[in-house]
């Protein structure tokens, strides 16, 4: 909660869980996201895997979940979807903050963000399976990750 308020002014919500809490709390979180998406101009960032990958390989994704696909099925057809891939973040918030105070050139791997072409929710409305919708979106994100790997991964 403290990190949420310190980093994002309380806007990193609702949490989506991959553990036993998911059965009770995830439907509440999904309902909150659906409600937010009803308002024009809302920005909502979602990990299609349900959470961020925290292992050492930034190009390896977790198993996808149908939540994003379900949200897109329910979203207004004009809702804009912007796929993106972020690499270079540390798994420790404290280390992430500390590196900002190091001298230039000693801050570690730069944070890189790759943006894909904007899509509309209508682009996904022909598909009935939410998992297939999430997979389609994840394919676009994987392409962005591959662009980054081609230019930045060690050989």
PDB file of C-alpha atoms in Angstrom, residues 1 25 31 33 51 64 99 101 103 121 138 153:
ATOM      1  CA  UNK A   1       0.000   0.000   0.000  1.00  0.00           C
ATOM      2  CA  UNK A  25     -10.529 -10.743  -4.672  1.00  0.00           C
ATOM      3  CA  UNK A  31     -15.480  -5.305 -11.603  1.00  0.00           C
ATOM      4  CA  UNK A  33     -11.617  -2.112 -13.790  1.00  0.00           C
ATOM      5  CA  UNK A  51       1.200  -9.719 -12.733  1.00  0.00           C
ATOM      6  CA  UNK A  64      -1.398 -15.478 -19.756  1.00  0.00           C
ATOM      7  CA  UNK A  99      20.233   3.812  -8.724  1.00  0.00           C
ATOM      8  CA  UNK A 101      21.169   8.842  -7.212  1.00  0.00           C
ATOM      9  CA  UNK A 103      26.532   9.148 -11.011  1.00  0.00           C
ATOM     10  CA  UNK A 121     -11.365  -2.845 -28.431  1.00  0.00           C
ATOM     11  CA  UNK A 138       0.349 -10.812 -25.840  1.00  0.00           C
ATOM     12  CA  UNK A 153      20.320  -8.313 -25.479  1.00  0.00           C
TER      13      UNK A 153
END
